[in-house]
CSV table of C-alpha atoms and ligand atoms in Angstrom, one decimal:
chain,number,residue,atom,x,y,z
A,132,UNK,CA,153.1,76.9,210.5
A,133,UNK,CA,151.9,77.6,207.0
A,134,UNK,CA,150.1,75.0,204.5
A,135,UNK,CA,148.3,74.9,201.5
A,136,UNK,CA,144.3,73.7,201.6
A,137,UNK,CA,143.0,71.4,199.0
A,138,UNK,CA,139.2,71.1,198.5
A,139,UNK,CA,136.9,69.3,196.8
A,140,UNK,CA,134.1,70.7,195.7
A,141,UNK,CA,132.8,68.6,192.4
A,142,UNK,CA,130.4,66.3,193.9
A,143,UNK,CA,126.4,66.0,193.3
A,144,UNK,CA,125.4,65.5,196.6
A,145,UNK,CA,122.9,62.9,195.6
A,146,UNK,CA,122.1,62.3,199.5
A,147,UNK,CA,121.2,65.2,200.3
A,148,UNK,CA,118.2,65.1,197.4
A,149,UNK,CA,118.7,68.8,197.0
A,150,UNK,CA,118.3,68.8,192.8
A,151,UNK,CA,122.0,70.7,192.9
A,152,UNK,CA,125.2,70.7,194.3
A,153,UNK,CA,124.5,70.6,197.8
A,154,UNK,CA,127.0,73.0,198.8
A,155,UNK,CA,125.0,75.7,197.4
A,156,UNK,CA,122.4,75.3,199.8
A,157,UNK,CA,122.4,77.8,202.9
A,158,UNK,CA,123.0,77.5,206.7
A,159,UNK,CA,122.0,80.9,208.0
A,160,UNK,CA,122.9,83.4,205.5
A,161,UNK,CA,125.7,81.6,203.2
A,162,UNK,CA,126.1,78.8,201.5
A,163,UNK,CA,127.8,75.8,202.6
A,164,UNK,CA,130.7,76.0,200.8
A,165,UNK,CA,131.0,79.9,201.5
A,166,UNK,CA,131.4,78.8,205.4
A,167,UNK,CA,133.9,75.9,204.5
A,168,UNK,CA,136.0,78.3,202.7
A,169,UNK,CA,136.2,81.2,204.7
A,170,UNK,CA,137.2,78.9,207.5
A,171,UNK,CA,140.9,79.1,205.3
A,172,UNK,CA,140.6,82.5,204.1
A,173,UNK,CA,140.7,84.0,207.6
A,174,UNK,CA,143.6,81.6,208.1
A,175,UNK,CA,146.8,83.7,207.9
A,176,UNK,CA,148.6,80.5,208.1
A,177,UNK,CA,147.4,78.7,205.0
A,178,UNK,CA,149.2,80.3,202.1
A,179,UNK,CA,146.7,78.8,199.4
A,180,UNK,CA,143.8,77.1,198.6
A,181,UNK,CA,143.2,74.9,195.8
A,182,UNK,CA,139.1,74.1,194.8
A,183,UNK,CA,138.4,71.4,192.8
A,184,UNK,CA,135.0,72.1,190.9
A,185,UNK,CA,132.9,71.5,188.2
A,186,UNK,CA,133.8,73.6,185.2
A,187,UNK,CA,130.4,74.1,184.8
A,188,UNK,CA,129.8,75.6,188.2
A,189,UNK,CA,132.7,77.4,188.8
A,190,UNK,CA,131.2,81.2,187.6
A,191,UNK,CA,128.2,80.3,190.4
A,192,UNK,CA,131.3,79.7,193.4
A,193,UNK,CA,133.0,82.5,192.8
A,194,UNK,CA,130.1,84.3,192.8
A,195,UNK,CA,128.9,82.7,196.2
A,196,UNK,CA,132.6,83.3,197.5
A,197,UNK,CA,133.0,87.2,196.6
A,198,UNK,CA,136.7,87.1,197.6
A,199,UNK,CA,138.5,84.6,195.5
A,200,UNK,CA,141.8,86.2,194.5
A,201,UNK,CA,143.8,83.6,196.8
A,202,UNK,CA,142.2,80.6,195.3
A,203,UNK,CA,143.3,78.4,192.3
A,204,UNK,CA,140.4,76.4,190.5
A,205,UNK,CA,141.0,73.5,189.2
A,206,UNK,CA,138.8,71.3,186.8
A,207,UNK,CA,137.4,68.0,189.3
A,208,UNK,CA,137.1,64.4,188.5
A,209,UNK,CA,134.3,62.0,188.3
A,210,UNK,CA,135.3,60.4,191.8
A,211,UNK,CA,136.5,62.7,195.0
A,212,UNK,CA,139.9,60.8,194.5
A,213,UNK,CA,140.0,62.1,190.9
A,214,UNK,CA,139.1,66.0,192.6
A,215,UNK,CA,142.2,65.8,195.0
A,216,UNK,CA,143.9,64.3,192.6
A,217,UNK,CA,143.7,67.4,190.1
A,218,UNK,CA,144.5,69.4,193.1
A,219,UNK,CA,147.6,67.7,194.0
A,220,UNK,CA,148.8,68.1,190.4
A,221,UNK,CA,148.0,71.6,190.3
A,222,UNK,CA,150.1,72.4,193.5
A,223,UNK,CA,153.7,74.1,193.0
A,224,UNK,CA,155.5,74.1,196.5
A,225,UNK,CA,156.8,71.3,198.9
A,226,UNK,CA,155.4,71.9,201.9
A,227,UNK,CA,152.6,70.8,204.3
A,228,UNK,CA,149.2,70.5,202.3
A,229,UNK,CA,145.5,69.9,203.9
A,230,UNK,CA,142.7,68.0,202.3
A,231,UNK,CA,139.2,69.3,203.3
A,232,UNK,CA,136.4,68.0,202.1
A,233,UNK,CA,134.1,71.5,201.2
A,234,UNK,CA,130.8,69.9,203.1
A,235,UNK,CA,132.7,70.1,206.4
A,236,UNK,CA,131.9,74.0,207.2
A,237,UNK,CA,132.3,73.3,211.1
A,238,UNK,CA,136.1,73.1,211.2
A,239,UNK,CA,138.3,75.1,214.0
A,240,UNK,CA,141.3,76.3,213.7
A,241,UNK,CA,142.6,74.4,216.5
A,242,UNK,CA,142.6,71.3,214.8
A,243,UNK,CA,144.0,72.7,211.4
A,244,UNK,CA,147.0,74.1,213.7
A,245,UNK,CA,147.4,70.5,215.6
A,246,UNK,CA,147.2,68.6,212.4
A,247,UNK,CA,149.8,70.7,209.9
A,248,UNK,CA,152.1,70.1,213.1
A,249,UNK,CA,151.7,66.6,213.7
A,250,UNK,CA,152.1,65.8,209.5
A,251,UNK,CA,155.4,68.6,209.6
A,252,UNK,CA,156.7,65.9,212.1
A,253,UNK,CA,155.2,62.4,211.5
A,254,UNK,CA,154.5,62.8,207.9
A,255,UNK,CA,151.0,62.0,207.6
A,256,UNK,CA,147.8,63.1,210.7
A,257,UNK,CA,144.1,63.0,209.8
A,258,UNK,CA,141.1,64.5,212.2
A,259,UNK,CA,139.3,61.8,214.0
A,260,UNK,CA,136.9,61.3,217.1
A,261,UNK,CA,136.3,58.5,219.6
A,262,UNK,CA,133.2,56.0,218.3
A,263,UNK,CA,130.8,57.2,221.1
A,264,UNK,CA,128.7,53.8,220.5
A,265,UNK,CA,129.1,50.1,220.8
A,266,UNK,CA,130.4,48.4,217.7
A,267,UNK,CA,129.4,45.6,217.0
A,268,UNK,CA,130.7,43.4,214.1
A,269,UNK,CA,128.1,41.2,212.1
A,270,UNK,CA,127.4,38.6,209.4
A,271,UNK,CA,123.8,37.9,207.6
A,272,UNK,CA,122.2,39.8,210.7
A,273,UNK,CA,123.9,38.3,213.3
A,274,UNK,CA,126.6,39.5,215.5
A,275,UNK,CA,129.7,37.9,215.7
A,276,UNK,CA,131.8,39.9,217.7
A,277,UNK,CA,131.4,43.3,219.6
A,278,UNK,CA,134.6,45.7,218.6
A,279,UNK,CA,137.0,47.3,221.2
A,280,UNK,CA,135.9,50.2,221.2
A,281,UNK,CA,139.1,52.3,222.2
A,282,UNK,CA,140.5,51.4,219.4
A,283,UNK,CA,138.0,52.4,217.2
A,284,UNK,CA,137.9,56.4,215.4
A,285,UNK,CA,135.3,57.5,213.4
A,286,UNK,CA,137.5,59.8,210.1
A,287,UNK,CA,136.8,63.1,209.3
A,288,UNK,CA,138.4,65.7,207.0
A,289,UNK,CA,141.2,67.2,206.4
A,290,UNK,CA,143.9,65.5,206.7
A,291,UNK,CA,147.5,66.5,206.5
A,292,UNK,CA,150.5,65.6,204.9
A,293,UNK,CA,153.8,66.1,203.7
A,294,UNK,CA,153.1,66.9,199.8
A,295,UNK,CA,155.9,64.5,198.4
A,296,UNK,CA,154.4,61.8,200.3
A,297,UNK,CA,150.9,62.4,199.1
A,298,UNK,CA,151.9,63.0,195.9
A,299,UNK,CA,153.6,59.4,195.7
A,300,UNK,CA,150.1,57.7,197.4
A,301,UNK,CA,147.9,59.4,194.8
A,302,UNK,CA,150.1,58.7,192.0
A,303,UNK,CA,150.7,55.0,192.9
A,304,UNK,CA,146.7,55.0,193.6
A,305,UNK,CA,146.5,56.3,189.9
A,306,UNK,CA,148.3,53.4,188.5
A,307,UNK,CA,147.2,50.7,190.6
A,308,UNK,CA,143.2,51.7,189.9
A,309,UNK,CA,143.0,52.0,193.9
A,310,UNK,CA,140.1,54.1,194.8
A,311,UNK,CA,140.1,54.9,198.4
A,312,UNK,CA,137.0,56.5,200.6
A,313,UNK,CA,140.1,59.1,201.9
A,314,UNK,CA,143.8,60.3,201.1
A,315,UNK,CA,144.7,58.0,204.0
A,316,UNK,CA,144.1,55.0,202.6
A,317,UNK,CA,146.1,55.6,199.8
A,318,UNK,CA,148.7,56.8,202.2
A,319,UNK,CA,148.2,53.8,204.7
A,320,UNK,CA,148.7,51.0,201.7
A,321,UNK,CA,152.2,51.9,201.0
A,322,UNK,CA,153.1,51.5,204.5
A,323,UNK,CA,153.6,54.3,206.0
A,324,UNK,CA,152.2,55.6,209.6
A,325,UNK,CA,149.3,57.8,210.0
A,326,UNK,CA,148.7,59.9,212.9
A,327,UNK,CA,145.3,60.8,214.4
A,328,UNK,CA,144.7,63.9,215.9
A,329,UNK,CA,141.6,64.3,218.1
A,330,UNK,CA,139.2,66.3,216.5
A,331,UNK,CA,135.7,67.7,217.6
A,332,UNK,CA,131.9,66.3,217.2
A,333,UNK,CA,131.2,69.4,215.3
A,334,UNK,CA,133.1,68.8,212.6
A,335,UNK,CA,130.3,67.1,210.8
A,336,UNK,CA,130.0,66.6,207.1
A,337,UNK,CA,126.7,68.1,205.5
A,338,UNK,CA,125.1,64.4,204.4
A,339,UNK,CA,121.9,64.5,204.1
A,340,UNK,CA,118.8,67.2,205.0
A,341,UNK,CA,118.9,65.9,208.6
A,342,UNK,CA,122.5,67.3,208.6
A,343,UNK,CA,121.7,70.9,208.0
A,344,UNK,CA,119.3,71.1,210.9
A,345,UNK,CA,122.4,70.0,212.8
A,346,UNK,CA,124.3,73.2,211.0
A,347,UNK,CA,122.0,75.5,211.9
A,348,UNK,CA,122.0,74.6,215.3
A,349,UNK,CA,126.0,75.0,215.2
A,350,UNK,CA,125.8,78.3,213.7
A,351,UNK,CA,123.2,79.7,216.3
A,352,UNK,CA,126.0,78.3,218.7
A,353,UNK,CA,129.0,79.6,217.3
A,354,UNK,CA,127.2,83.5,217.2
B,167,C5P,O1,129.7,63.2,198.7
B,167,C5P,P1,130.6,63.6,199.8
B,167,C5P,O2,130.1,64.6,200.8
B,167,C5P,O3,131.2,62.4,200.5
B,167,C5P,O4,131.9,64.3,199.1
B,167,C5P,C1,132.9,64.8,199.8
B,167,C5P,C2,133.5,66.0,199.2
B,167,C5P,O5,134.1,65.6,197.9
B,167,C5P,C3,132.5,67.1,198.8
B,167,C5P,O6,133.0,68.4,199.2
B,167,C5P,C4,132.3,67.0,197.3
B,167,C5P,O7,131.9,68.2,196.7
B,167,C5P,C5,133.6,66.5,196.9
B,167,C5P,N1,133.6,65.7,195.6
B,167,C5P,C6,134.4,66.1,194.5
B,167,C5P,N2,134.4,65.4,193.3
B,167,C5P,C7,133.6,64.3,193.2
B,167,C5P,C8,132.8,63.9,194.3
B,167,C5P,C9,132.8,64.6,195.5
B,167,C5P,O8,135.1,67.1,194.6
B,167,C5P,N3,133.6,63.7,192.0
């Protein structure tokens, strides 16, 4: 089933201390947002991405992406929000759209497939995995109640919807001065169900240095 992929790709990446936009810095031979993209590019299903980036910066991706014929940039925004937000306005058709963050280079296709299916039917689906701790919730250092932990999912990127109805969250999100930490929220405030699709462990998003030892090590893996 075919889709359109949004991606952010503005941020700092203050975290990860790295002096630059982190997603210029390499695991193995490419950078970080080279991995994340190609991920979509080999994707006959996804008809078009749309990469939010810093105007500044945009002459450095395209040289880092080489092939960038099926991508539209778009100007970001001082918040992630504000990124997606020029992408959503940027997009022309009606169908099912993805939003990926571009420090999540570890995505498979399986879960892409799963989700465009699940938001075709239900509207809205984001990626998630099972909290593998115990969650405890506390106040002033002191715990005052340990969290069912079934019920609990940890978020990840992307996450899939039906354009009009992301189009309607982000734009009510504009006018309200709502800034969510993901498209769900903005999704889940005006009522409407979200679906979680089981996603993988791997699917981590590059944070901080400790991060890209982890990518490495899922590289090596993947080879
Ligand atoms: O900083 P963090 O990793 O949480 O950002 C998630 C994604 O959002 C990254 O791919 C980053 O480049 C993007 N972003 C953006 N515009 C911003 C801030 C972050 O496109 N203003």
């Amino acid at each position: 089933m075919r889709y359109t992929v949004m991606i952010p790709a503005a941020g700092s990446g203050t975290r990860m201390g790295a002096g630059k936009n982190k997603l210029f810095l390499k695991i193995g031979e490419h950078p970080i947002l080279y991995h994340t993209v190609s991920i979509f590019q080999q994707d006959p299903q996804c008809e078009e991405i749309i990469l939010a980036v810093k105007t500044e910066e945009q002459a450095t991706i395209q040289e880092i992406l080489k092939e960038h014929s099926n991508i539209t940039f778009v100007e970001g925004g001082g918040e992630r929000q504000d990124s997606v937000a020029a992408c959503i306005a940027a997009y022309k058709g009606e169908g099912i759209v993805l939003v990926h963050d571009a420090a999540r280079p570890f995505l498979n296709s399986l879960v892409i497939e799963a989700l465009v299916r699940k938001a075709n039917d239900t509207g809205a689906a984001i990626a998630a995995v099972r909290v593998k701790d115990t969650i405890k919730f506390a106040e002033n250092g002191t715990v005052q109640q340990t969290v069912d932990r079934e019920k609990l999912w940890m978020v990840q990127t992307p996450q899939a919807f039906r354009y009009e109805l992301l189009k309607k969250a982000s734009d009510q999100a504009i006018q309200d001065d709502f800034l969510g930490t993901d498209e769900s929220m903005l999704v889940e405030r005006l009522g409407y169900d979200v679906s979680i699709v089981e996603s993988s462990y791997d699917n981590v998003k590059m944070t901080t240095q400790e991060d890209l030892a982890i990518g490495e090590i899922l590289l090596a893996r993947r080879k």
